[in-house]
Amino acid sequence: QSALTQPASVSGSPGRSITISCTGTSGDIGSFDLVSWYQQDPGKAPKLMIYAVNKRPSGVSNRFSGSKSGNTASLTISGLQAEDEGEYYCCSYATSSPVVFGGGTKLTVL
Amino acid sequence: QVQLQESGPRLVKPSQTLSLTCTVSGGSISSGDYYWSWIRQPPGKGLEWIGYIYNSGSTYYNPSLKSRVSMSLDTSKNQFSLTLSSVTAADTAVYYCARATRVVILEYWGQGTLVTVSS
């Protein structure tokens, strides 16, 4: 059982927007602005998409955005494209670990 | 551009010790505010953080693995290493090394290496 809770799957049509939630506790997401998001294609290493809740690394499309409210962080992808398909993981600093991951969300572009 | 590459045995027998090395190119592991990290992913499952070693040599391990994990730096070879003792089939996974800033910003990853625990 993962420390952070994500939906197992989400789907959306090309051009639309989707949001993936990541729920933690006051010991992780709720206390630290150190949430990151990773995209993983099958057989590949994860790729950093968002860090520090809402910052994008150089080279990541501005269609990807992050936010946080209370103990829940969210990743929003706008203008969905087929290439956005894959598995998405959230990650947070935590007092207990100090790094905890979500269980992953499979994104399907319909 | 920083690059990381894992290496080590792909098959380990139960109860033995798993040992992996990560070779870093494009930057020195002994400089900068970086956390040299290990993450694993069992087949078909999610990511699990194993731990990190800082450039000073200080370490922090996942509490669930702490009793079996050890990490070290070899600055002369620009490498860092992972050992996991008393392995079982549950330790079968793709093992990734990565460079992190602020502990959780895993910005550079190795390609990963599948380690199978089997007799």
mmCIF file with all atom_site columns, C-alpha atoms in Angstrom:
data_model
loop_
_atom_site.group_PDB
_atom_site.id
_atom_site.type_symbol
_atom_site.label_atom_id
_atom_site.label_alt_id
_atom_site.label_comp_id
_atom_site.label_asym_id
_atom_site.label_entity_id
_atom_site.label_seq_id
_atom_site.pdbx_PDB_ins_code
_atom_site.Cartn_x
_atom_site.Cartn_y
_atom_site.Cartn_z
_atom_site.occupancy
_atom_site.B_iso_or_equiv
_atom_site.pdbx_formal_charge
_atom_site.auth_seq_id
_atom_site.auth_comp_id
_atom_site.auth_asym_id
_atom_site.auth_atom_id
_atom_site.pdbx_PDB_model_num
ATOM 1   C CA . GLN A 1 1   ? 0.000   0.000   0.000   1.00 0.00 ? 1   GLN A CA 1
ATOM 2   C CA . SER A 1 2   ? 1.456   3.322   -1.107  1.00 0.00 ? 2   SER A CA 1
ATOM 3   C CA . ALA A 1 3   ? 1.762   6.258   1.247   1.00 0.00 ? 3   ALA A CA 1
ATOM 4   C CA . LEU A 1 4   ? 0.075   8.619   -1.238  1.00 0.00 ? 4   LEU A CA 1
ATOM 5   C CA . THR A 1 5   ? -3.252  7.763   -2.855  1.00 0.00 ? 5   THR A CA 1
ATOM 6   C CA . GLN A 1 6   ? -3.825  8.197   -6.569  1.00 0.00 ? 6   GLN A CA 1
ATOM 7   C CA . PRO A 1 7   ? -6.662  6.981   -8.790  1.00 0.00 ? 7   PRO A CA 1
ATOM 8   C CA . ALA A 1 8   ? -5.675  3.834   -10.647 1.00 0.00 ? 8   ALA A CA 1
ATOM 9   C CA . SER A 1 9   ? -6.678  5.255   -13.999 1.00 0.00 ? 9   SER A CA 1
ATOM 10  C CA . VAL A 1 10  ? -7.950  8.348   -15.742 1.00 0.00 ? 10  VAL A CA 1
ATOM 11  C CA . SER A 1 11  ? -8.843  8.954   -19.365 1.00 0.00 ? 11  SER A CA 1
ATOM 12  C CA . GLY A 1 12  ? -9.613  11.850  -21.628 1.00 0.00 ? 12  GLY A CA 1
ATOM 13  C CA . SER A 1 13  ? -10.116 12.773  -25.249 1.00 0.00 ? 13  SER A CA 1
ATOM 14  C CA . PRO A 1 14  ? -7.495  14.576  -27.301 1.00 0.00 ? 14  PRO A CA 1
ATOM 15  C CA . GLY A 1 15  ? -7.623  18.305  -26.733 1.00 0.00 ? 15  GLY A CA 1
ATOM 16  C CA . ARG A 1 16  ? -9.439  18.023  -23.413 1.00 0.00 ? 16  ARG A CA 1
ATOM 17  C CA . SER A 1 17  ? -8.032  18.408  -19.906 1.00 0.00 ? 17  SER A CA 1
ATOM 18  C CA . ILE A 1 18  ? -7.608  15.876  -17.142 1.00 0.00 ? 18  ILE A CA 1
ATOM 19  C CA . THR A 1 19  ? -6.595  16.126  -13.515 1.00 0.00 ? 19  THR A CA 1
ATOM 20  C CA . ILE A 1 20  ? -4.864  13.459  -11.450 1.00 0.00 ? 20  ILE A CA 1
ATOM 21  C CA . SER A 1 21  ? -5.193  13.751  -7.696  1.00 0.00 ? 21  SER A CA 1
ATOM 22  C CA . CYS A 1 22  ? -2.690  12.658  -5.082  1.00 0.00 ? 22  CYS A CA 1
ATOM 23  C CA . THR A 1 23  ? -3.887  12.495  -1.499  1.00 0.00 ? 23  THR A CA 1
ATOM 24  C CA . GLY A 1 24  ? -1.551  12.358  1.445   1.00 0.00 ? 24  GLY A CA 1
ATOM 25  C CA . THR A 1 25  ? -1.576  13.512  5.038   1.00 0.00 ? 25  THR A CA 1
ATOM 26  C CA . SER A 1 26  ? -0.446  16.376  7.226   1.00 0.00 ? 26  SER A CA 1
ATOM 27  C CA . GLY A 1 27  ? 2.853   14.523  7.535   1.00 0.00 ? 27  GLY A CA 1
ATOM 28  C CA . ASP A 1 28  ? 3.685   14.863  3.870   1.00 0.00 ? 28  ASP A CA 1
ATOM 29  C CA . ILE A 1 29  ? 1.754   16.869  1.268   1.00 0.00 ? 29  ILE A CA 1
ATOM 30  C CA . GLY A 1 30  ? -0.035  18.934  3.871   1.00 0.00 ? 30  GLY A CA 1
ATOM 31  C CA . SER A 1 31  ? 3.171   20.202  5.474   1.00 0.00 ? 31  SER A CA 1
ATOM 32  C CA . PHE A 1 32  ? 5.661   20.580  2.642   1.00 0.00 ? 32  PHE A CA 1
ATOM 33  C CA . ASP A 1 33  ? 5.654   22.285  -0.730  1.00 0.00 ? 33  ASP A CA 1
ATOM 34  C CA . LEU A 1 34  ? 7.848   19.489  -2.045  1.00 0.00 ? 34  LEU A CA 1
ATOM 35  C CA . VAL A 1 35  ? 5.515   17.575  -4.317  1.00 0.00 ? 35  VAL A CA 1
ATOM 36  C CA . SER A 1 36  ? 6.838   16.296  -7.622  1.00 0.00 ? 36  SER A CA 1
ATOM 37  C CA . TRP A 1 37  ? 5.206   14.429  -10.486 1.00 0.00 ? 37  TRP A CA 1
ATOM 38  C CA . TYR A 1 38  ? 6.746   11.855  -12.840 1.00 0.00 ? 38  TYR A CA 1
ATOM 39  C CA . GLN A 1 39  ? 5.646   10.443  -16.169 1.00 0.00 ? 39  GLN A CA 1
ATOM 40  C CA . GLN A 1 40  ? 6.684   6.893   -17.023 1.00 0.00 ? 40  GLN A CA 1
ATOM 41  C CA . ASP A 1 41  ? 6.356   5.187   -20.371 1.00 0.00 ? 41  ASP A CA 1
ATOM 42  C CA . PRO A 1 42  ? 6.434   1.362   -20.451 1.00 0.00 ? 42  PRO A CA 1
ATOM 43  C CA . GLY A 1 43  ? 9.950   0.025   -20.056 1.00 0.00 ? 43  GLY A CA 1
ATOM 44  C CA . LYS A 1 44  ? 11.408  3.482   -19.460 1.00 0.00 ? 44  LYS A CA 1
ATOM 45  C CA . ALA A 1 45  ? 12.665  5.402   -16.478 1.00 0.00 ? 45  ALA A CA 1
ATOM 46  C CA . PRO A 1 46  ? 10.341  7.994   -14.942 1.00 0.00 ? 46  PRO A CA 1
ATOM 47  C CA . LYS A 1 47  ? 10.659  11.572  -16.154 1.00 0.00 ? 47  LYS A CA 1
ATOM 48  C CA . LEU A 1 48  ? 10.277  14.607  -13.915 1.00 0.00 ? 48  LEU A CA 1
ATOM 49  C CA . MET A 1 49  ? 7.307   16.724  -15.055 1.00 0.00 ? 49  MET A CA 1
ATOM 50  C CA . ILE A 1 50  ? 6.538   18.972  -12.070 1.00 0.00 ? 50  ILE A CA 1
ATOM 51  C CA . TYR A 1 51  ? 8.504   19.817  -8.925  1.00 0.00 ? 51  TYR A CA 1
ATOM 52  C CA . ALA A 1 52  ? 7.897   21.947  -5.847  1.00 0.00 ? 52  ALA A CA 1
ATOM 53  C CA . VAL A 1 53  ? 4.129   21.600  -6.410  1.00 0.00 ? 53  VAL A CA 1
ATOM 54  C CA . ASN A 1 54  ? 3.841   23.740  -9.530  1.00 0.00 ? 54  ASN A CA 1
ATOM 55  C CA . LYS A 1 55  ? 7.202   24.284  -11.192 1.00 0.00 ? 55  LYS A CA 1
ATOM 56  C CA . ARG A 1 56  ? 8.093   22.843  -14.578 1.00 0.00 ? 56  ARG A CA 1
ATOM 57  C CA . PRO A 1 57  ? 11.602  21.707  -15.504 1.00 0.00 ? 57  PRO A CA 1
ATOM 58  C CA . SER A 1 58  ? 13.060  23.127  -18.663 1.00 0.00 ? 58  SER A CA 1
ATOM 59  C CA . GLY A 1 59  ? 11.676  21.315  -21.689 1.00 0.00 ? 59  GLY A CA 1
ATOM 60  C CA . VAL A 1 60  ? 8.395   20.194  -20.142 1.00 0.00 ? 60  VAL A CA 1
ATOM 61  C CA . SER A 1 61  ? 5.324   21.467  -21.957 1.00 0.00 ? 61  SER A CA 1
ATOM 62  C CA . ASN A 1 62  ? 3.312   24.231  -20.310 1.00 0.00 ? 62  ASN A CA 1
ATOM 63  C CA . ARG A 1 63  ? 0.283   21.994  -20.822 1.00 0.00 ? 63  ARG A CA 1
ATOM 64  C CA . PHE A 1 64  ? 1.380   20.347  -17.569 1.00 0.00 ? 64  PHE A CA 1
ATOM 65  C CA . SER A 1 65  ? 0.595   22.168  -14.335 1.00 0.00 ? 65  SER A CA 1
ATOM 66  C CA . GLY A 1 66  ? 0.521   21.324  -10.669 1.00 0.00 ? 66  GLY A CA 1
ATOM 67  C CA . SER A 1 67  ? -1.298  22.567  -7.604  1.00 0.00 ? 67  SER A CA 1
ATOM 68  C CA . LYS A 1 68  ? -1.940  21.703  -3.983  1.00 0.00 ? 68  LYS A CA 1
ATOM 69  C CA . SER A 1 69  ? -4.759  22.197  -1.521  1.00 0.00 ? 69  SER A CA 1
ATOM 70  C CA . GLY A 1 70  ? -4.460  20.899  1.992   1.00 0.00 ? 70  GLY A CA 1
ATOM 71  C CA . ASN A 1 71  ? -3.303  17.292  1.918   1.00 0.00 ? 71  ASN A CA 1
ATOM 72  C CA . THR A 1 72  ? -4.052  16.813  -1.792  1.00 0.00 ? 72  THR A CA 1
ATOM 73  C CA . ALA A 1 73  ? -1.871  17.641  -4.764  1.00 0.00 ? 73  ALA A CA 1
ATOM 74  C CA . SER A 1 74  ? -3.046  17.634  -8.356  1.00 0.00 ? 74  SER A CA 1
ATOM 75  C CA . LEU A 1 75  ? -1.537  17.348  -11.802 1.00 0.00 ? 75  LEU A CA 1
ATOM 76  C CA . THR A 1 76  ? -3.498  18.859  -14.661 1.00 0.00 ? 76  THR A CA 1
ATOM 77  C CA . ILE A 1 77  ? -2.761  18.164  -18.299 1.00 0.00 ? 77  ILE A CA 1
ATOM 78  C CA . SER A 1 78  ? -4.499  20.434  -20.754 1.00 0.00 ? 78  SER A CA 1
ATOM 79  C CA . GLY A 1 79  ? -4.866  19.974  -24.510 1.00 0.00 ? 79  GLY A CA 1
ATOM 80  C CA . LEU A 1 80  ? -4.391  16.215  -24.165 1.00 0.00 ? 80  LEU A CA 1
ATOM 81  C CA . GLN A 1 81  ? -2.230  14.573  -26.783 1.00 0.00 ? 81  GLN A CA 1
ATOM 82  C CA . ALA A 1 82  ? -1.666  10.920  -27.601 1.00 0.00 ? 82  ALA A CA 1
ATOM 83  C CA . GLU A 1 83  ? 1.949   11.233  -26.422 1.00 0.00 ? 83  GLU A CA 1
ATOM 84  C CA . ASP A 1 84  ? 0.718   12.057  -22.908 1.00 0.00 ? 84  ASP A CA 1
ATOM 85  C CA . GLU A 1 85  ? -0.383  8.457   -22.382 1.00 0.00 ? 85  GLU A CA 1
ATOM 86  C CA . GLY A 1 86  ? 1.531   6.641   -19.680 1.00 0.00 ? 86  GLY A CA 1
ATOM 87  C CA . GLU A 1 87  ? 1.770   6.140   -15.955 1.00 0.00 ? 87  GLU A CA 1
ATOM 88  C CA . TYR A 1 88  ? 1.990   9.159   -13.647 1.00 0.00 ? 88  TYR A CA 1
ATOM 89  C CA . TYR A 1 89  ? 3.394   9.104   -10.131 1.00 0.00 ? 89  TYR A CA 1
ATOM 90  C CA . CYS A 1 90  ? 3.254   11.752  -7.451  1.00 0.00 ? 90  CYS A CA 1
ATOM 91  C CA . CYS A 1 91  ? 5.969   12.043  -4.853  1.00 0.00 ? 91  CYS A CA 1
ATOM 92  C CA . SER A 1 92  ? 6.296   14.060  -1.673  1.00 0.00 ? 92  SER A CA 1
ATOM 93  C CA . TYR A 1 93  ? 8.708   14.813  1.084   1.00 0.00 ? 93  TYR A CA 1
ATOM 94  C CA . ALA A 1 94  ? 7.454   13.191  4.285   1.00 0.00 ? 94  ALA A CA 1
ATOM 95  C CA . THR A 1 95  ? 8.431   13.308  7.912   1.00 0.00 ? 95  THR A CA 1
ATOM 96  C CA . SER A 1 96  ? 8.219   9.513   8.110   1.00 0.00 ? 96  SER A CA 1
ATOM 97  C CA . SER A 1 97  ? 10.359  8.424   5.181   1.00 0.00 ? 97  SER A CA 1
ATOM 98  C CA . PRO A 1 98  ? 11.407  11.154  3.821   1.00 0.00 ? 98  PRO A CA 1
ATOM 99  C CA . VAL A 1 99  ? 10.353  10.281  0.276   1.00 0.00 ? 99  VAL A CA 1
ATOM 100 C CA . VAL A 1 100 ? 6.975   8.719   -0.480  1.00 0.00 ? 100 VAL A CA 1
ATOM 101 C CA . PHE A 1 101 ? 5.377   7.882   -3.815  1.00 0.00 ? 101 PHE A CA 1
ATOM 102 C CA . GLY A 1 102 ? 1.815   7.463   -4.918  1.00 0.00 ? 102 GLY A CA 1
ATOM 103 C CA . GLY A 1 103 ? 0.684   4.163   -6.380  1.00 0.00 ? 103 GLY A CA 1
ATOM 104 C CA . GLY A 1 104 ? 0.560   5.540   -9.903  1.00 0.00 ? 104 GLY A CA 1
ATOM 105 C CA . THR A 1 105 ? -2.203  6.541   -12.309 1.00 0.00 ? 105 THR A CA 1
ATOM 106 C CA . LYS A 1 106 ? -2.532  5.167   -15.813 1.00 0.00 ? 106 LYS A CA 1
ATOM 107 C CA . LEU A 1 107 ? -3.556  7.862   -18.266 1.00 0.00 ? 107 LEU A CA 1
ATOM 108 C CA . THR A 1 108 ? -5.352  6.776   -21.407 1.00 0.00 ? 108 THR A CA 1
ATOM 109 C CA . VAL A 1 109 ? -5.961  9.206   -24.249 1.00 0.00 ? 109 VAL A CA 1
ATOM 110 C CA . LEU A 1 110 ? -9.135  8.033   -25.932 1.00 0.00 ? 110 LEU A CA 1
ATOM 111 C CA . GLN B 2 1   ? 24.225  16.635  -19.450 1.00 0.00 ? 1   GLN B CA 1
ATOM 112 C CA . VAL B 2 2   ? 24.243  14.375  -16.411 1.00 0.00 ? 2   VAL B CA 1
ATOM 113 C CA . GLN B 2 3   ? 23.865  10.679  -17.146 1.00 0.00 ? 3   GLN B CA 1
ATOM 114 C CA . LEU B 2 4   ? 23.551  7.725   -14.779 1.00 0.00 ? 4   LEU B CA 1
ATOM 115 C CA . GLN B 2 5   ? 24.028  4.041   -15.516 1.00 0.00 ? 5   GLN B CA 1
ATOM 116 C CA . GLU B 2 6   ? 23.289  1.099   -13.232 1.00 0.00 ? 6   GLU B CA 1
ATOM 117 C CA . SER B 2 7   ? 25.396  -2.039  -13.305 1.00 0.00 ? 7   SER B CA 1
ATOM 118 C CA . GLY B 2 8   ? 25.578  -5.276  -11.383 1.00 0.00 ? 8   GLY B CA 1
ATOM 119 C CA . PRO B 2 9   ? 24.371  -8.888  -11.324 1.00 0.00 ? 9   PRO B CA 1
ATOM 120 C CA . ARG B 2 10  ? 20.957  -9.450  -12.860 1.00 0.00 ? 10  ARG B CA 1
ATOM 121 C CA . LEU B 2 11  ? 20.304  -12.653 -10.904 1.00 0.00 ? 11  LEU B CA 1
ATOM 122 C CA . VAL B 2 12  ? 20.711  -13.072 -7.160  1.00 0.00 ? 12  VAL B CA 1
ATOM 123 C CA . LYS B 2 13  ? 19.934  -16.135 -5.078  1.00 0.00 ? 13  LYS B CA 1
ATOM 124 C CA . PRO B 2 14  ? 17.533  -15.922 -2.120  1.00 0.00 ? 14  PRO B CA 1
ATOM 125 C CA . SER B 2 15  ? 19.198  -14.999 1.192   1.00 0.00 ? 15  SER B CA 1
ATOM 126 C CA . GLN B 2 16  ? 22.204  -13.531 -0.626  1.00 0.00 ? 16  GLN B CA 1
ATOM 127 C CA . THR B 2 17  ? 23.180  -9.875  -1.065  1.00 0.00 ? 17  THR B CA 1
ATOM 128 C CA . LEU B 2 18  ? 22.201  -7.707  -4.013  1.00 0.00 ? 18  LEU B CA 1
ATOM 129 C CA . SER B 2 19  ? 24.877  -5.224  -5.075  1.00 0.00 ? 19  SER B CA 1
ATOM 130 C CA . LEU B 2 20  ? 24.471  -2.499  -7.666  1.00 0.00 ? 20  LEU B CA 1
ATOM 131 C CA . THR B 2 21  ? 26.646  0.385   -8.783  1.00 0.00 ? 21  THR B CA 1
ATOM 132 C CA . CYS B 2 22  ? 25.611  3.629   -10.441 1.00 0.00 ? 22  CYS B CA 1
ATOM 133 C CA . THR B 2 23  ? 28.182  5.374   -12.613 1.00 0.00 ? 23  THR B CA 1
ATOM 134 C CA . VAL B 2 24  ? 27.662  9.101   -13.052 1.00 0.00 ? 24  VAL B CA 1
ATOM 135 C CA . SER B 2 25  ? 28.928  11.096  -16.004 1.00 0.00 ? 25  SER B CA 1
ATOM 136 C CA . GLY B 2 26  ? 28.615  14.789  -16.788 1.00 0.00 ? 26  GLY B CA 1
ATOM 137 C CA . GLY B 2 27  ? 29.115  15.909  -13.212 1.00 0.00 ? 27  GLY B CA 1
ATOM 138 C CA . SER B 2 28  ? 30.981  15.095  -10.024 1.00 0.00 ? 28  SER B CA 1
ATOM 139 C CA . ILE B 2 29  ? 29.190  13.192  -7.275  1.00 0.00 ? 29  ILE B CA 1
ATOM 140 C CA . SER B 2 30  ? 31.306  14.937  -4.676  1.00 0.00 ? 30  SER B CA 1
ATOM 141 C CA . SER B 2 31  ? 30.105  18.447  -5.449  1.00 0.00 ? 31  SER B CA 1
ATOM 142 C CA . GLY B 2 32  ? 26.778  20.191  -5.430  1.00 0.00 ? 32  GLY B CA 1
ATOM 143 C CA . ASP B 2 33  ? 23.732  19.891  -3.198  1.00 0.00 ? 33  ASP B CA 1
ATOM 144 C CA . TYR B 2 34  ? 22.621  16.531  -4.553  1.00 0.00 ? 34  TYR B CA 1
ATOM 145 C CA . TYR B 2 35  ? 21.113  13.413  -3.081  1.00 0.00 ? 35  TYR B CA 1
ATOM 146 C CA . TRP B 2 36  ? 22.263  10.287  -4.911  1.00 0.00 ? 36  TRP B CA 1
ATOM 147 C CA . SER B 2 37  ? 19.247  8.043   -4.732  1.00 0.00 ? 37  SER B CA 1
ATOM 148 C CA . TRP B 2 38  ? 18.013  4.515   -5.366  1.00 0.00 ? 38  TRP B CA 1
ATOM 149 C CA . ILE B 2 39  ? 14.421  3.678   -6.302  1.00 0.00 ? 39  ILE B CA 1
ATOM 150 C CA . ARG B 2 40  ? 12.982  0.317   -7.277  1.00 0.00 ? 40  ARG B CA 1
ATOM 151 C CA . GLN B 2 41  ? 9.909   -0.913  -9.116  1.00 0.00 ? 41  GLN B CA 1
ATOM 152 C CA . PRO B 2 42  ? 8.669   -4.513  -8.874  1.00 0.00 ? 42  PRO B CA 1
ATOM 153 C CA . PRO B 2 43  ? 7.318   -5.838  -12.177 1.00 0.00 ? 43  PRO B CA 1
ATOM 154 C CA . GLY B 2 44  ? 3.906   -4.330  -12.883 1.00 0.00 ? 44  GLY B CA 1
ATOM 155 C CA . LYS B 2 45  ? 3.927   -2.285  -9.683  1.00 0.00 ? 45  LYS B CA 1
ATOM 156 C CA . GLY B 2 46  ? 4.682   1.229   -8.501  1.00 0.00 ? 46  GLY B CA 1
ATOM 157 C CA . LEU B 2 47  ? 7.822   3.030   -7.427  1.00 0.00 ? 47  LEU B CA 1
ATOM 158 C CA . GLU B 2 48  ? 9.437   2.497   -4.039  1.00 0.00 ? 48  GLU B CA 1
ATOM 159 C CA . TRP B 2 49  ? 12.096  4.826   -2.674  1.00 0.00 ? 49  TRP B CA 1
ATOM 160 C CA . ILE B 2 50  ? 15.040  2.914   -1.187  1.00 0.00 ? 50  ILE B CA 1
ATOM 161 C CA . GLY B 2 51  ? 17.227  5.725   0.082   1.00 0.00 ? 51  GLY B CA 1
ATOM 162 C CA . TYR B 2 52  ? 19.906  8.283   -0.687  1.00 0.00 ? 52  TYR B CA 1
ATOM 163 C CA . ILE B 2 53  ? 23.510  9.104   0.021   1.00 0.00 ? 53  ILE B CA 1
ATOM 164 C CA . TYR B 2 54  ? 24.619  12.733  0.158   1.00 0.00 ? 54  TYR B CA 1
ATOM 165 C CA . ASN B 2 55  ? 27.978  13.921  -1.149  1.00 0.00 ? 55  ASN B CA 1
ATOM 166 C CA . SER B 2 56  ? 29.227  14.100  2.450   1.00 0.00 ? 56  SER B CA 1
ATOM 167 C CA . GLY B 2 57  ? 28.534  10.381  2.793   1.00 0.00 ? 57  GLY B CA 1
ATOM 168 C CA . SER B 2 58  ? 25.518  10.782  5.043   1.00 0.00 ? 58  SER B CA 1
ATOM 169 C CA . THR B 2 59  ? 22.682  8.407   4.269   1.00 0.00 ? 59  THR B CA 1
ATOM 170 C CA . TYR B 2 60  ? 18.957  8.050   4.798   1.00 0.00 ? 60  TYR B CA 1
ATOM 171 C CA . TYR B 2 61  ? 17.113  4.817   4.103   1.00 0.00 ? 61  TYR B CA 1
ATOM 172 C CA . ASN B 2 62  ? 13.476  3.821   3.736   1.00 0.00 ? 62  ASN B CA 1
ATOM 173 C CA . PRO B 2 63  ? 12.457  2.660   7.224   1.00 0.00 ? 63  PRO B CA 1
ATOM 174 C CA . SER B 2 64  ? 10.939  -0.500  5.756   1.00 0.00 ? 64  SER B CA 1
ATOM 175 C CA . LEU B 2 65  ? 14.310  -1.532  4.263   1.00 0.00 ? 65  LEU B CA 1
ATOM 176 C CA . LYS B 2 66  ? 16.681  0.126   6.685   1.00 0.00 ? 66  LYS B CA 1
ATOM 177 C CA . SER B 2 67  ? 17.885  -3.064  8.376   1.00 0.00 ? 67  SER B CA 1
ATOM 178 C CA . ARG B 2 68  ? 19.027  -4.557  5.041   1.00 0.00 ? 68  ARG B CA 1
ATOM 179 C CA . VAL B 2 69  ? 20.251  -1.542  3.045   1.00 0.00 ? 69  VAL B CA 1
ATOM 180 C CA . SER B 2 70  ? 23.633  0.114   2.782   1.00 0.00 ? 70  SER B CA 1
ATOM 181 C CA . MET B 2 71  ? 24.887  2.791   0.384   1.00 0.00 ? 71  MET B CA 1
ATOM 182 C CA . SER B 2 72  ? 28.338  4.137   -0.326  1.00 0.00 ? 72  SER B CA 1
ATOM 183 C CA . LEU B 2 73  ? 30.214  6.612   -2.522  1.00 0.00 ? 73  LEU B CA 1
ATOM 184 C CA . ASP B 2 74  ? 33.356  6.052   -4.570  1.00 0.00 ? 74  ASP B CA 1
ATOM 185 C CA . THR B 2 75  ? 34.411  9.543   -5.560  1.00 0.00 ? 75  THR B CA 1
ATOM 186 C CA . SER B 2 76  ? 37.518  8.307   -7.394  1.00 0.00 ? 76  SER B CA 1
ATOM 187 C CA . LYS B 2 77  ? 35.297  6.452   -9.853  1.00 0.00 ? 77  LYS B CA 1
ATOM 188 C CA . ASN B 2 78  ? 32.367  8.887   -9.673  1.00 0.00 ? 78  ASN B CA 1
ATOM 189 C CA . GLN B 2 79  ? 30.120  6.059   -8.580  1.00 0.00 ? 79  GLN B CA 1
ATOM 190 C CA . PHE B 2 80  ? 27.717  5.278   -5.785  1.00 0.00 ? 80  PHE B CA 1
ATOM 191 C CA . SER B 2 81  ? 26.532  1.860   -4.716  1.00 0.00 ? 81  SER B CA 1
ATOM 192 C CA . LEU B 2 82  ? 23.649  -0.030  -3.149  1.00 0.00 ? 82  LEU B CA 1
ATOM 193 C CA . THR B 2 83  ? 23.721  -3.266  -1.209  1.00 0.00 ? 83  THR B CA 1
ATOM 194 C CA . LEU B 2 84  ? 20.598  -5.081  -0.059  1.00 0.00 ? 84  LEU B CA 1
ATOM 195 C CA . SER B 2 85  ? 21.102  -8.108  2.133   1.00 0.00 ? 85  SER B CA 1
ATOM 196 C CA . SER B 2 86  ? 19.016  -11.222 2.785   1.00 0.00 ? 86  SER B CA 1
ATOM 197 C CA . VAL B 2 87  ? 17.041  -10.837 -0.413  1.00 0.00 ? 87  VAL B CA 1
ATOM 198 C CA . THR B 2 88  ? 13.837  -12.702 -1.200  1.00 0.00 ? 88  THR B CA 1
ATOM 199 C CA . ALA B 2 89  ? 11.639  -12.950 -4.279  1.00 0.00 ? 89  ALA B CA 1
ATOM 200 C CA . ALA B 2 90  ? 9.889   -9.781  -3.090  1.00 0.00 ? 90  ALA B CA 1
ATOM 201 C CA . ASP B 2 91  ? 13.077  -7.862  -3.866  1.00 0.00 ? 91  ASP B CA 1
ATOM 202 C CA . THR B 2 92  ? 12.790  -8.702  -7.566  1.00 0.00 ? 92  THR B CA 1
ATOM 203 C CA . ALA B 2 93  ? 12.448  -5.333  -9.273  1.00 0.00 ? 93  ALA B CA 1
ATOM 204 C CA . VAL B 2 94  ? 13.854  -2.832  -11.708 1.00 0.00 ? 94  VAL B CA 1
ATOM 205 C CA . TYR B 2 95  ? 16.353  -0.821  -9.718  1.00 0.00 ? 95  TYR B CA 1
ATOM 206 C CA . TYR B 2 96  ? 16.939  2.809   -10.697 1.00 0.00 ? 96  TYR B CA 1
ATOM 207 C CA . CYS B 2 97  ? 19.610  5.207   -9.562  1.00 0.00 ? 97  CYS B CA 1
ATOM 208 C CA . ALA B 2 98  ? 18.853  8.901   -9.695  1.00 0.00 ? 98  ALA B CA 1
ATOM 209 C CA . ARG B 2 99  ? 20.151  12.341  -8.770  1.00 0.00 ? 99  ARG B CA 1
ATOM 210 C CA . ALA B 2 100 ? 17.845  14.408  -6.598  1.00 0.00 ? 100 ALA B CA 1
ATOM 211 C CA . THR B 2 101 ? 17.800  17.951  -5.367  1.00 0.00 ? 101 THR B CA 1
ATOM 212 C CA . ARG B 2 102 ? 15.891  18.933  -2.246  1.00 0.00 ? 102 ARG B CA 1
ATOM 213 C CA . VAL B 2 103 ? 15.601  15.165  -1.629  1.00 0.00 ? 103 VAL B CA 1
ATOM 214 C CA . VAL B 2 104 ? 12.432  14.594  -3.676  1.00 0.00 ? 104 VAL B CA 1
ATOM 215 C CA . ILE B 2 105 ? 13.184  16.298  -6.994  1.00 0.00 ? 105 ILE B CA 1
ATOM 216 C CA . LEU B 2 106 ? 14.495  13.289  -8.897  1.00 0.00 ? 106 LEU B CA 1
ATOM 217 C CA . GLU B 2 107 ? 15.734  15.127  -11.944 1.00 0.00 ? 107 GLU B CA 1
ATOM 218 C CA . TYR B 2 108 ? 18.062  12.607  -13.562 1.00 0.00 ? 108 TYR B CA 1
ATOM 219 C CA . TRP B 2 109 ? 17.495  8.848   -13.701 1.00 0.00 ? 109 TRP B CA 1
ATOM 220 C CA . GLY B 2 110 ? 19.421  5.854   -14.924 1.00 0.00 ? 110 GLY B CA 1
ATOM 221 C CA . GLN B 2 111 ? 17.729  3.554   -17.414 1.00 0.00 ? 111 GLN B CA 1
ATOM 222 C CA . GLY B 2 112 ? 17.112  0.962   -14.703 1.00 0.00 ? 112 GLY B CA 1
ATOM 223 C CA . THR B 2 113 ? 18.249  -2.612  -14.334 1.00 0.00 ? 113 THR B CA 1
ATOM 224 C CA . LEU B 2 114 ? 16.059  -5.639  -13.635 1.00 0.00 ? 114 LEU B CA 1
ATOM 225 C CA . VAL B 2 115 ? 17.339  -7.741  -10.769 1.00 0.00 ? 115 VAL B CA 1
ATOM 226 C CA . THR B 2 116 ? 15.690  -11.117 -10.285 1.00 0.00 ? 116 THR B CA 1
ATOM 227 C CA . VAL B 2 117 ? 15.908  -13.031 -7.020  1.00 0.00 ? 117 VAL B CA 1
ATOM 228 C CA . SER B 2 118 ? 15.663  -16.722 -7.770  1.00 0.00 ? 118 SER B CA 1
ATOM 229 C CA . SER B 2 119 ? 17.480  -19.945 -7.040  1.00 0.00 ? 119 SER B CA 1
#
